[in-house]
PDB file of C-alpha atoms in Angstrom:
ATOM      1  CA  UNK A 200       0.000   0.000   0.000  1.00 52.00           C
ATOM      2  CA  UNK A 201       1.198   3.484  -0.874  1.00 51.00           C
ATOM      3  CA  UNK A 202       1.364   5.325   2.845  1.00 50.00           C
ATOM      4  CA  UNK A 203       1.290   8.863   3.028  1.00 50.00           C
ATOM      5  CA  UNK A 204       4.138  11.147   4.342  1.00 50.00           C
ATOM      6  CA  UNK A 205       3.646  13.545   6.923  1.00 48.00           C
ATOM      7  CA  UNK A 206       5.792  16.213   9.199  1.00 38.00           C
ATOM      8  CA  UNK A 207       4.843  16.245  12.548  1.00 36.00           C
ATOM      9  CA  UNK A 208       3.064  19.610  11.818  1.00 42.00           C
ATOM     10  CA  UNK A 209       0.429  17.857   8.876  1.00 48.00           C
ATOM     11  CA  UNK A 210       2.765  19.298   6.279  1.00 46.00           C
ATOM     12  CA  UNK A 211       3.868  16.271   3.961  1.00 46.00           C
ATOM     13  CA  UNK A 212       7.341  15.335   3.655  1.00 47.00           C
ATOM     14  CA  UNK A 213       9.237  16.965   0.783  1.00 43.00           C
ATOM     15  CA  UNK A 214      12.308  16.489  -0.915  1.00 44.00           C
ATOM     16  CA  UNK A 215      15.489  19.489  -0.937  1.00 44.00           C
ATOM     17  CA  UNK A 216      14.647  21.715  -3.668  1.00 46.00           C
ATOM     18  CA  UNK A 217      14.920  20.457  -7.469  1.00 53.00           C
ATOM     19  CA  UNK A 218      17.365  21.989  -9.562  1.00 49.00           C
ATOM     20  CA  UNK A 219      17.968  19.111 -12.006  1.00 57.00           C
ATOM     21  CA  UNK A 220      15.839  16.290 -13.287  1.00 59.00           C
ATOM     22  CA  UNK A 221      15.571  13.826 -10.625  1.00 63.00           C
ATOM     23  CA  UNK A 222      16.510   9.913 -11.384  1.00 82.00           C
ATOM     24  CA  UNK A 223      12.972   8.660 -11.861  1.00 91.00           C
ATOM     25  CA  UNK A 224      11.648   4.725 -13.215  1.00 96.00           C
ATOM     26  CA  UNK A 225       7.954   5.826 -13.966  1.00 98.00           C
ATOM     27  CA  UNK A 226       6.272   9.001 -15.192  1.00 98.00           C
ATOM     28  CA  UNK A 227       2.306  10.352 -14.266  1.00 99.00           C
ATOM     29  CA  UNK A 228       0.867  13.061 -16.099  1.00 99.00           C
ATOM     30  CA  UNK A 229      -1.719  15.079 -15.626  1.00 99.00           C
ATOM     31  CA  UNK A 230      -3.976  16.767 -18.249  1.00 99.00           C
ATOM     32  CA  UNK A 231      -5.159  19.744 -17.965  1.00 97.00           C
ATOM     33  CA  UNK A 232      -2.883  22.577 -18.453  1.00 96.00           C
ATOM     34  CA  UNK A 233      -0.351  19.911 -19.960  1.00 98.00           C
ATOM     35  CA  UNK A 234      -1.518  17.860 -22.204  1.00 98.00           C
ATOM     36  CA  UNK A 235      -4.828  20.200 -23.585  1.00 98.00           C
ATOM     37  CA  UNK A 236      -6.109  23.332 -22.037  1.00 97.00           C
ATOM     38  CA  UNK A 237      -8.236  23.729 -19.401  1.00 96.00           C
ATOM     39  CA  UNK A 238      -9.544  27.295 -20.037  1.00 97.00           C
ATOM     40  CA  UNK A 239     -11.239  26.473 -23.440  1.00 98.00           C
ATOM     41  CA  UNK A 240     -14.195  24.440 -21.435  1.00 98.00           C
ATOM     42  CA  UNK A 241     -14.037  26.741 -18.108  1.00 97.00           C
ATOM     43  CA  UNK A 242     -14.816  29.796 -20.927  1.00 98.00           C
ATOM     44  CA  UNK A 243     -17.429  27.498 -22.615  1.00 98.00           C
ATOM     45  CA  UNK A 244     -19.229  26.247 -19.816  1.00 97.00           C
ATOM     46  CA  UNK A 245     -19.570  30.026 -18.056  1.00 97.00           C
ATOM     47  CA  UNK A 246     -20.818  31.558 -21.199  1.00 97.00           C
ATOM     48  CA  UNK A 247     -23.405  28.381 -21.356  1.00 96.00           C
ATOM     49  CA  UNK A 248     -24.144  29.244 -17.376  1.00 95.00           C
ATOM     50  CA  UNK A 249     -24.635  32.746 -18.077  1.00 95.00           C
ATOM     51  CA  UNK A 250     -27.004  32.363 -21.023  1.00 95.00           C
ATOM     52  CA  UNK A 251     -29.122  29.716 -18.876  1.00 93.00           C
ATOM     53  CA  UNK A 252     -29.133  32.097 -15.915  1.00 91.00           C
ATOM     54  CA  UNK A 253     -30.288  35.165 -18.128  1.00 92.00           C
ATOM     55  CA  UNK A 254     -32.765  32.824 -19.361  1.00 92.00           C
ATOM     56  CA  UNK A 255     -34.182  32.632 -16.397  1.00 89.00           C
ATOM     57  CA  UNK A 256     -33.997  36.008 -15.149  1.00 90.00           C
ATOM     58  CA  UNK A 257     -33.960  38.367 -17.332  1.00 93.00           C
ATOM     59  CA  UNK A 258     -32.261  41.404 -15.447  1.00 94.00           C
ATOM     60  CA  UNK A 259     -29.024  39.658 -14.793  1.00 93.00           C
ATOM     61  CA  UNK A 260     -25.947  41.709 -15.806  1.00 95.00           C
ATOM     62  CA  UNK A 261     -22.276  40.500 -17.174  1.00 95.00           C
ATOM     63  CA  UNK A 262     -21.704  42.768 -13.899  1.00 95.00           C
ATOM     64  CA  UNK A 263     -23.580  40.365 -11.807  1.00 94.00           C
ATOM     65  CA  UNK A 264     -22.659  37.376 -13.754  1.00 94.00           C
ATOM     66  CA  UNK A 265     -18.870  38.381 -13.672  1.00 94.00           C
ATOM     67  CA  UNK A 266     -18.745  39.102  -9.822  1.00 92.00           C
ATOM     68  CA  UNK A 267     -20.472  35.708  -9.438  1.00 90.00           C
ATOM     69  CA  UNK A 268     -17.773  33.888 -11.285  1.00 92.00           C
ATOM     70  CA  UNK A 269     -14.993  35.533  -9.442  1.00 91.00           C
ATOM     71  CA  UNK A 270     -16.442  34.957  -5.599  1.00 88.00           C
ATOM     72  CA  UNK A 271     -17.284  31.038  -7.152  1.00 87.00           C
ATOM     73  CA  UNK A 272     -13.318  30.660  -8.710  1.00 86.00           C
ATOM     74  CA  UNK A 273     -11.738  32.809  -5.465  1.00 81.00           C
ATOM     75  CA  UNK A 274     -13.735  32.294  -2.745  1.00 72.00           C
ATOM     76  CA  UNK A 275     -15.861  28.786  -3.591  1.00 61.00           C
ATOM     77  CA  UNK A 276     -18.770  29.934  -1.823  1.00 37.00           C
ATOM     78  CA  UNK A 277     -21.800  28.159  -2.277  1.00 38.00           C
ATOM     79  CA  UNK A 278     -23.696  30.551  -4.148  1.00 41.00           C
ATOM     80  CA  UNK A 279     -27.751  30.093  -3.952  1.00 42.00           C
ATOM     81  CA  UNK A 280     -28.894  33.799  -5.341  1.00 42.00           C
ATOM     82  CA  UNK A 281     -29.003  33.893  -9.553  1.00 40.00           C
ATOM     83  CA  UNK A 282     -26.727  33.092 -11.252  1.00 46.00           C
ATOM     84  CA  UNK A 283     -25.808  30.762  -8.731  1.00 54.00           C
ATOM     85  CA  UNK A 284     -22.730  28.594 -10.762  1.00 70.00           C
ATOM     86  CA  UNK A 285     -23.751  25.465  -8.174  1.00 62.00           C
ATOM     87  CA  UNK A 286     -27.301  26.139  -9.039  1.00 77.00           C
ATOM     88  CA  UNK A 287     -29.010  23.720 -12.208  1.00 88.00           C
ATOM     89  CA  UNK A 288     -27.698  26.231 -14.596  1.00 90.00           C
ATOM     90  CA  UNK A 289     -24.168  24.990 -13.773  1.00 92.00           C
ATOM     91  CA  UNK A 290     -25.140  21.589 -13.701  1.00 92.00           C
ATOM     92  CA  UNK A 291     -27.261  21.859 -17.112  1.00 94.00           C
ATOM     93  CA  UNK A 292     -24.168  24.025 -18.855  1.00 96.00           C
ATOM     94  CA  UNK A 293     -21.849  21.131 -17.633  1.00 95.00           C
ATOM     95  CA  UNK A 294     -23.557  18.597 -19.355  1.00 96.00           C
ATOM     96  CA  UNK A 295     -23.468  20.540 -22.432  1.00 97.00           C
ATOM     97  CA  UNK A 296     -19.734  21.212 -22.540  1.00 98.00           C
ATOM     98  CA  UNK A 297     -19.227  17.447 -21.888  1.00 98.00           C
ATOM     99  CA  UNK A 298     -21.068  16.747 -25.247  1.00 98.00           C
ATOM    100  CA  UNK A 299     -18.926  19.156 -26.961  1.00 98.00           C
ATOM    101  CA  UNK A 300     -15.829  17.885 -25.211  1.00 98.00           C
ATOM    102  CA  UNK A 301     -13.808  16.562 -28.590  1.00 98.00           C
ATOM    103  CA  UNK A 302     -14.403  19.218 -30.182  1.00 98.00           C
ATOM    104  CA  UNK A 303     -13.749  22.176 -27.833  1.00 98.00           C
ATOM    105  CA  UNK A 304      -9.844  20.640 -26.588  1.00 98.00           C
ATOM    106  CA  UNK A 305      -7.625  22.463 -27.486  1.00 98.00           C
ATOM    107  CA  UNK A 306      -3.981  20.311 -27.277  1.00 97.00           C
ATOM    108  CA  UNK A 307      -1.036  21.974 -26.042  1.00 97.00           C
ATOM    109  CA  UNK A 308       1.696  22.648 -28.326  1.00 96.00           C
ATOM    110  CA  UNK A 309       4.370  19.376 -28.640  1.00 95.00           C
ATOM    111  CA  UNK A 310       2.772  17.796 -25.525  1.00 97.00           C
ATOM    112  CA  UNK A 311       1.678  14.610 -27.803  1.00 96.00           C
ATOM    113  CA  UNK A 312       5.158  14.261 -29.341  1.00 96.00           C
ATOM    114  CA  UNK A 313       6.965  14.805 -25.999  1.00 97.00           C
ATOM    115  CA  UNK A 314       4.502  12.421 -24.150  1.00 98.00           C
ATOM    116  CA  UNK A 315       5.644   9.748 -26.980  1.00 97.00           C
ATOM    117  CA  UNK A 316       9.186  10.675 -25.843  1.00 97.00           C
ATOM    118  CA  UNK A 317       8.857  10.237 -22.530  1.00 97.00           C
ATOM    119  CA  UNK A 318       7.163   6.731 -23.556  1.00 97.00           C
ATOM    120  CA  UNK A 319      10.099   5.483 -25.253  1.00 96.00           C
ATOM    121  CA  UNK A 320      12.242   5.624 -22.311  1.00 95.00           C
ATOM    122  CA  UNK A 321       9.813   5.200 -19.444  1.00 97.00           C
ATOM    123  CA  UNK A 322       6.372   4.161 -18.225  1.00 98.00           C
ATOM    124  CA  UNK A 323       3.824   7.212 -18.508  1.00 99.00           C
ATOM    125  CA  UNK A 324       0.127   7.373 -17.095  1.00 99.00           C
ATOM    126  CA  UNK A 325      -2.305   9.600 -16.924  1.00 99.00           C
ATOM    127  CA  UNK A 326      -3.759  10.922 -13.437  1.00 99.00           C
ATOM    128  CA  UNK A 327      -6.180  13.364 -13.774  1.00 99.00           C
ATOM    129  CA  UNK A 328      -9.482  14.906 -12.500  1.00 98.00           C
ATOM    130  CA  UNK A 329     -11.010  15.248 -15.885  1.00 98.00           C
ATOM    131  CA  UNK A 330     -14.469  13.754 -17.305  1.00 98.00           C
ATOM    132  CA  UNK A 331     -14.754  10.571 -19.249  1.00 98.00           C
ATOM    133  CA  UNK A 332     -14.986  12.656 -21.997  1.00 98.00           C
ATOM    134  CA  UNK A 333     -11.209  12.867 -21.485  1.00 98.00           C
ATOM    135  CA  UNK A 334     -10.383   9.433 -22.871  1.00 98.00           C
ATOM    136  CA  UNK A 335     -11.903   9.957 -26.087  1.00 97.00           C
ATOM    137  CA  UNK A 336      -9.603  13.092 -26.891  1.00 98.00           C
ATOM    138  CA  UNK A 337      -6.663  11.148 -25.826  1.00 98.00           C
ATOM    139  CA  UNK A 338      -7.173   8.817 -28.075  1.00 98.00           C
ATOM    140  CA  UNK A 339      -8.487  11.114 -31.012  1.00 97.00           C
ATOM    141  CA  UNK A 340      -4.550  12.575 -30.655  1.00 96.00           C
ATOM    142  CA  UNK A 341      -2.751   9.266 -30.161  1.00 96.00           C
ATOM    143  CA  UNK A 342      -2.000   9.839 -26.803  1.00 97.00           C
ATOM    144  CA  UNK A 343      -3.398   6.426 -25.378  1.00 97.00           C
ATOM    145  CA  UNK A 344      -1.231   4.146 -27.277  1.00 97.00           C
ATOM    146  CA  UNK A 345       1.868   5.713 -25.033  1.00 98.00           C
ATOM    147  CA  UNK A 346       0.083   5.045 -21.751  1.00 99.00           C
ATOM    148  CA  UNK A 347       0.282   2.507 -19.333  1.00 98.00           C
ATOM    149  CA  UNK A 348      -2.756   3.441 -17.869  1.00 99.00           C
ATOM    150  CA  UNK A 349      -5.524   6.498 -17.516  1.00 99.00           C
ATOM    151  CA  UNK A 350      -6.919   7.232 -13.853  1.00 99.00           C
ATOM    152  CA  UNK A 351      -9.507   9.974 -14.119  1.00 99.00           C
ATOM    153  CA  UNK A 352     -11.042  10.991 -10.649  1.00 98.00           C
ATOM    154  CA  UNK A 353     -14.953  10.345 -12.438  1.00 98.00           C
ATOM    155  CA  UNK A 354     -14.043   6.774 -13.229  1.00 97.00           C
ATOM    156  CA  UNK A 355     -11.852   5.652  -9.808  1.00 98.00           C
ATOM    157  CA  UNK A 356     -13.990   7.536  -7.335  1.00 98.00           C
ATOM    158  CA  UNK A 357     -11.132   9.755  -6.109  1.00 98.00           C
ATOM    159  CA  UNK A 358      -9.989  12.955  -7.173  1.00 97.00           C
ATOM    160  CA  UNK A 359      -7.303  15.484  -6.327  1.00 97.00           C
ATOM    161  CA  UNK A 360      -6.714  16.977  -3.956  1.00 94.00           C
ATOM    162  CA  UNK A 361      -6.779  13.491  -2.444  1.00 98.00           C
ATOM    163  CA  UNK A 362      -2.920  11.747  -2.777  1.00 98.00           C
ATOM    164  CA  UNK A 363      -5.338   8.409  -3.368  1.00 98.00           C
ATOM    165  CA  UNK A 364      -5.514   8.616  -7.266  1.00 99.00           C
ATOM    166  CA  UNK A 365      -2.137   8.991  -7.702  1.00 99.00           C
ATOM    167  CA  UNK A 366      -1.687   5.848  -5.140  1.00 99.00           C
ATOM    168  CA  UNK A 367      -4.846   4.135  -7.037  1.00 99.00           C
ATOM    169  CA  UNK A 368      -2.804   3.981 -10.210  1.00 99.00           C
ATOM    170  CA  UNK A 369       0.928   3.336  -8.614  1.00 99.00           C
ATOM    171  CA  UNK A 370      -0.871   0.236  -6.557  1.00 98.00           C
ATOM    172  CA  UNK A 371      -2.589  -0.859 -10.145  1.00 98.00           C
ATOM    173  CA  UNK A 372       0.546  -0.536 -12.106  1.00 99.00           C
ATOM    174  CA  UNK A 373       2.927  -1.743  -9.322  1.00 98.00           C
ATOM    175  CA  UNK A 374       5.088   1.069  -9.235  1.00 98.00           C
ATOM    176  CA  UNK A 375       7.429   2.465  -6.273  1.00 98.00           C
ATOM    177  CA  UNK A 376       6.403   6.050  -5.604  1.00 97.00           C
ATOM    178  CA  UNK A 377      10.196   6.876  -4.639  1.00 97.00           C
ATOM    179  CA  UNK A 378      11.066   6.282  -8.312  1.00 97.00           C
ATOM    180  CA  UNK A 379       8.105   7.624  -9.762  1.00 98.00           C
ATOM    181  CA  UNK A 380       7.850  11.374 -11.126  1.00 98.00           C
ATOM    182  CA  UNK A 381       4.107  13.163 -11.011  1.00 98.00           C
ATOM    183  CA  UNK A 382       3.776  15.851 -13.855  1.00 98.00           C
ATOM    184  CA  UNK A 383       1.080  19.025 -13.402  1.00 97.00           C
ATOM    185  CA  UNK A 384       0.549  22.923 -13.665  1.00 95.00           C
ATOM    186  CA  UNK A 385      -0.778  22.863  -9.752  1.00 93.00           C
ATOM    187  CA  UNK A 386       1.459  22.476  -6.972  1.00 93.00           C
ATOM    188  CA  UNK A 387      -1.419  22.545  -4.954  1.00 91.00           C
ATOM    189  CA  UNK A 388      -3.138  19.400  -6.945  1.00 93.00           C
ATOM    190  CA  UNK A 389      -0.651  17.708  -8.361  1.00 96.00           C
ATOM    191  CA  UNK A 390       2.929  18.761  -6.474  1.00 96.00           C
ATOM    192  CA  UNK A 391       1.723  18.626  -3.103  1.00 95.00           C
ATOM    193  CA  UNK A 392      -0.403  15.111  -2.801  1.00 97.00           C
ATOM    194  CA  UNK A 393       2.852  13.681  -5.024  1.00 98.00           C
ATOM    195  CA  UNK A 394       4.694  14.787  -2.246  1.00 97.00           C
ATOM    196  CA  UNK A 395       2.445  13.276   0.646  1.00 97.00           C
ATOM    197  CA  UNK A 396       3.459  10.037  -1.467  1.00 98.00           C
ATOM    198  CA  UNK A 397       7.124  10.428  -1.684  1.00 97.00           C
ATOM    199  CA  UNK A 398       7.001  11.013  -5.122  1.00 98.00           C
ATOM    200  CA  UNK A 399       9.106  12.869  -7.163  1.00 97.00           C
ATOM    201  CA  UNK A 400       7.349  16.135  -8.626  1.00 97.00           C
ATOM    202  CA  UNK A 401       7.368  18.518 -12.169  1.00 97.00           C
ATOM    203  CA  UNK A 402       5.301  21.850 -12.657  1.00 96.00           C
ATOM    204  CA  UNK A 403       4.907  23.099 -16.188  1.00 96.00           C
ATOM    205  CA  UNK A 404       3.781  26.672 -17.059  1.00 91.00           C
ATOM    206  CA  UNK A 405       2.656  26.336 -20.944  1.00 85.00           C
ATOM    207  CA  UNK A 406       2.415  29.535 -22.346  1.00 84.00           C
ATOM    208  CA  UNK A 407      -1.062  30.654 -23.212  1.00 87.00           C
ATOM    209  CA  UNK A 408      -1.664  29.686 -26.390  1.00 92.00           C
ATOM    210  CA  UNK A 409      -5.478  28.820 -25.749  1.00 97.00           C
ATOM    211  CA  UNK A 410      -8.395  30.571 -28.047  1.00 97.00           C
ATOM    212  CA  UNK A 411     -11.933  31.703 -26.642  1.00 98.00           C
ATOM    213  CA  UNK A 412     -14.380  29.444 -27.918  1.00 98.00           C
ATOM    214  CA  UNK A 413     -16.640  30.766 -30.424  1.00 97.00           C
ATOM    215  CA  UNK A 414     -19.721  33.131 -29.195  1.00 97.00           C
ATOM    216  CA  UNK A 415     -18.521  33.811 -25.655  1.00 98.00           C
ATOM    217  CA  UNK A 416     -19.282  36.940 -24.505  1.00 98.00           C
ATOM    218  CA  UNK A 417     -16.169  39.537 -24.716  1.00 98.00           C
ATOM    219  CA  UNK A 418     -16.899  41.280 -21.048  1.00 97.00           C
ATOM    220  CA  UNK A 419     -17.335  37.629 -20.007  1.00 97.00           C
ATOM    221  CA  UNK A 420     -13.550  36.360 -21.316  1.00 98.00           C
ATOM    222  CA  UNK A 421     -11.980  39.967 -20.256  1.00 97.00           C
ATOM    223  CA  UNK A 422     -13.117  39.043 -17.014  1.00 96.00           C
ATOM    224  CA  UNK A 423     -12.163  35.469 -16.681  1.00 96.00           C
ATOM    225  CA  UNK A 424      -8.338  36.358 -17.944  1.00 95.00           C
ATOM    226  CA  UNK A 425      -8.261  38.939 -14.761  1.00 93.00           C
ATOM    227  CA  UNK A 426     -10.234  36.146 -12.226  1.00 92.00           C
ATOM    228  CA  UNK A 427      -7.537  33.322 -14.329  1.00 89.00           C
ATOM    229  CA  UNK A 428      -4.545  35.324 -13.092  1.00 88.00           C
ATOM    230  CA  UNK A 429      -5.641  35.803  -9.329  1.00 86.00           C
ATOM    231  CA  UNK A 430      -6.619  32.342  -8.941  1.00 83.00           C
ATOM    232  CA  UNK A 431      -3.316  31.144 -10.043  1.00 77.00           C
ATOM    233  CA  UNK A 432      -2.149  33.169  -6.966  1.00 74.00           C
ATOM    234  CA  UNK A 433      -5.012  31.339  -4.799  1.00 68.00           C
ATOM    235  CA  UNK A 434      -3.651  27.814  -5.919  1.00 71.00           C
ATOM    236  CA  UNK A 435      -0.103  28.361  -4.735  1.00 73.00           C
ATOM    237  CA  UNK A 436       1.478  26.016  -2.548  1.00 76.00           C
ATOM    238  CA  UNK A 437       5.214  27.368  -1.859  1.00 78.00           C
ATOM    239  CA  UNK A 438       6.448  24.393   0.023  1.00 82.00           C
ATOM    240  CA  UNK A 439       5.047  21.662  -2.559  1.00 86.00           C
ATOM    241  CA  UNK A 440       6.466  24.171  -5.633  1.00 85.00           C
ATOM    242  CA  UNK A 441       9.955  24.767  -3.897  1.00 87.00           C
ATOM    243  CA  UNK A 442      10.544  21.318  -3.997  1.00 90.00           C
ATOM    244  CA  UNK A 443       9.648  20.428  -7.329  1.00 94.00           C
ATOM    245  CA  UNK A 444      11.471  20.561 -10.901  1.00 93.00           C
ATOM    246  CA  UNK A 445       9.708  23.180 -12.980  1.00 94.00           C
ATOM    247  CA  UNK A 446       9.873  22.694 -16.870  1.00 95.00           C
ATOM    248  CA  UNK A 447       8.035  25.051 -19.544  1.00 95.00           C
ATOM    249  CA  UNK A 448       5.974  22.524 -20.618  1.00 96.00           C
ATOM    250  CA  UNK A 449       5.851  19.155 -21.312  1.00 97.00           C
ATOM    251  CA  UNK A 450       8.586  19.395 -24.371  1.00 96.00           C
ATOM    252  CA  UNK A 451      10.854  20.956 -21.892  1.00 96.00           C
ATOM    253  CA  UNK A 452      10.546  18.595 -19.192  1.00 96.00           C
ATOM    254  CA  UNK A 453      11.421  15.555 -21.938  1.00 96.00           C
ATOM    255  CA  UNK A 454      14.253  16.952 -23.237  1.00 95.00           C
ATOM    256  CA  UNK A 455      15.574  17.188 -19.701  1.00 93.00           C
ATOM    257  CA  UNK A 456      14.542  13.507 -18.619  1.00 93.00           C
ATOM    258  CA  UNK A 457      15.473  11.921 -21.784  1.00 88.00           C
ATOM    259  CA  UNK A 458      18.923  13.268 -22.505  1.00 77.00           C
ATOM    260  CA  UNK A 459      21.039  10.504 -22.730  1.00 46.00           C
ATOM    261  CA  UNK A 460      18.790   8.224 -21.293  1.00 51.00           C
ATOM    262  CA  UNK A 461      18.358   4.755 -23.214  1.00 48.00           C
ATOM    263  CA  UNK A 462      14.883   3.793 -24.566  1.00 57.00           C
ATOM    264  CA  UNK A 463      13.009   1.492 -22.736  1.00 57.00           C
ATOM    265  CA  UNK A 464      11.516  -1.926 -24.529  1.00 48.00           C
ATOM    266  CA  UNK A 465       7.566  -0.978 -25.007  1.00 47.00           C
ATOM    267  CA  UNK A 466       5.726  -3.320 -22.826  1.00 41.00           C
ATOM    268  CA  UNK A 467       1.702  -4.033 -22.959  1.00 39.00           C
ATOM    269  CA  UNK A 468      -0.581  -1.271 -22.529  1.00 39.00           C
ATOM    270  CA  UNK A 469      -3.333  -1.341 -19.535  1.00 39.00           C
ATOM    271  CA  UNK A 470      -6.392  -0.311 -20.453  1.00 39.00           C
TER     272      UNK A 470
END
């Protein structure tokens, strides 16, 4: 069983600060913000929320709507007065967006081709909190044929935060979480539960490179880009960061990894 790693204090056990790739066996990705962006839904589901909710009452405001979205991303307070983003609206929009899933992602630049890299010398799989819907864009782009396995938080029953998907799928594919790398853009939901595990950890910061879906609202996606750059302030985690490799993106980090580094034989895929 994969235990969890704690100080005295609650805060988990972390390695000295990365500087260099570390000498890691196994590789987990997330994918969100690595492999495709997340911001291409998040924009498509709030303008589907906000045409719902103006639906229904017909004096809402983008003023209303805006400062809604910003006290739901920064302060995750249940909301209950319109537009209410927890209220049906949300939960209607959601569904939408998860219809349109294939055809809204939006892959990051030479994350496919670097996650075959990283394939040929190690084990790479997925662990993610992302809908099913995720599965069929990773195979749509290839990316499934390089994995050992894909762990999404709607199909195991666990989702980060929680250290127990990334254990779920190191118990399932037998790995030792001392050798084993975990790849994100969050150190507070990927870096820091990685950590908890004694894994090794990588943060990538792809630049933006992510286009507004078609017919949402300009005032809507001026405001999002403002609420998108104080929540990445809200979702820091020093210690977890301080202690973990930071790449670019994914191309970066697989350069680093696999220079020099011998390609592995492919073994059988776990689906």
């Amino acid at each position: 069983m994969v235990r969890h790693r704690h100080l005295p204090d609650g805060h988990p056990v972390t390695k000295p600060a990365k500087t260099t790739a570390p000498a890691v066996e196994t590789i987990a990705t997330d994918v969100g913000g690595v492999l495709y962006y997340d911001e291409p839904f998040e924009l498509a589901w709030l303008q589907a929320v906000l045409e719902l909710a103006g639906e229904a009452d017909p004096t809402l405001t983008i003023e209303r709507f805006t400062a809604e979205m910003r006290r739901f991303y920064l302060q995750r307070a249940s909301a209950t007065a319109s537009p209410g983003l927890y209220s049906p609206a949300g939960a209607h929009a959601w569904t939408s967006v998860r219809r349109r899933w294939a055809d809204l992602a939006q892959l990051v630049p030479g994350a496919h081709a670097a996650l075959a890299t990283l394939a040929e010398h190690r084990p790479v799989c997925v662990v993610a909190n992302q809908p099913p819907e995720c599965e069929e864009v990773l195979r749509a782009s290839g990316a499934t044929e390089h994995l050992a396995l894909i762990a999404l938080d709607t199909t195991v029953g666990i989702a980060k935060p929680d250290p127990g998907l990334l254990g779920w799928a190191i118990e399932q594919l037998g790995w030792n979480p001392a050798t084993t790398l975990m790849v994100g853009d969050r150190p507070d939901h990927d870096a820091a539960p990685a950590q908890c595990l004694g894994a090794h950890t990588a943060l990538v910061t792809p630049p933006t490179g992510w286009n507004a879906p078609s017919g949402v609202d300009p005032a809507l996606l001026v405001a999002y880009e403002k609420v998108r750059a104080e929540r990445l302030e809200v979702r820091r985690h020093p210690a977890a960061a301080d202690h973990s490799l930071h790449a670019v993106d994914l191309a970066d980090l697989a350069t680093r990894l696999t220079d020099r580094a011998p390609a592995r034989r492919r073994t059988e895929v776990v689906r």
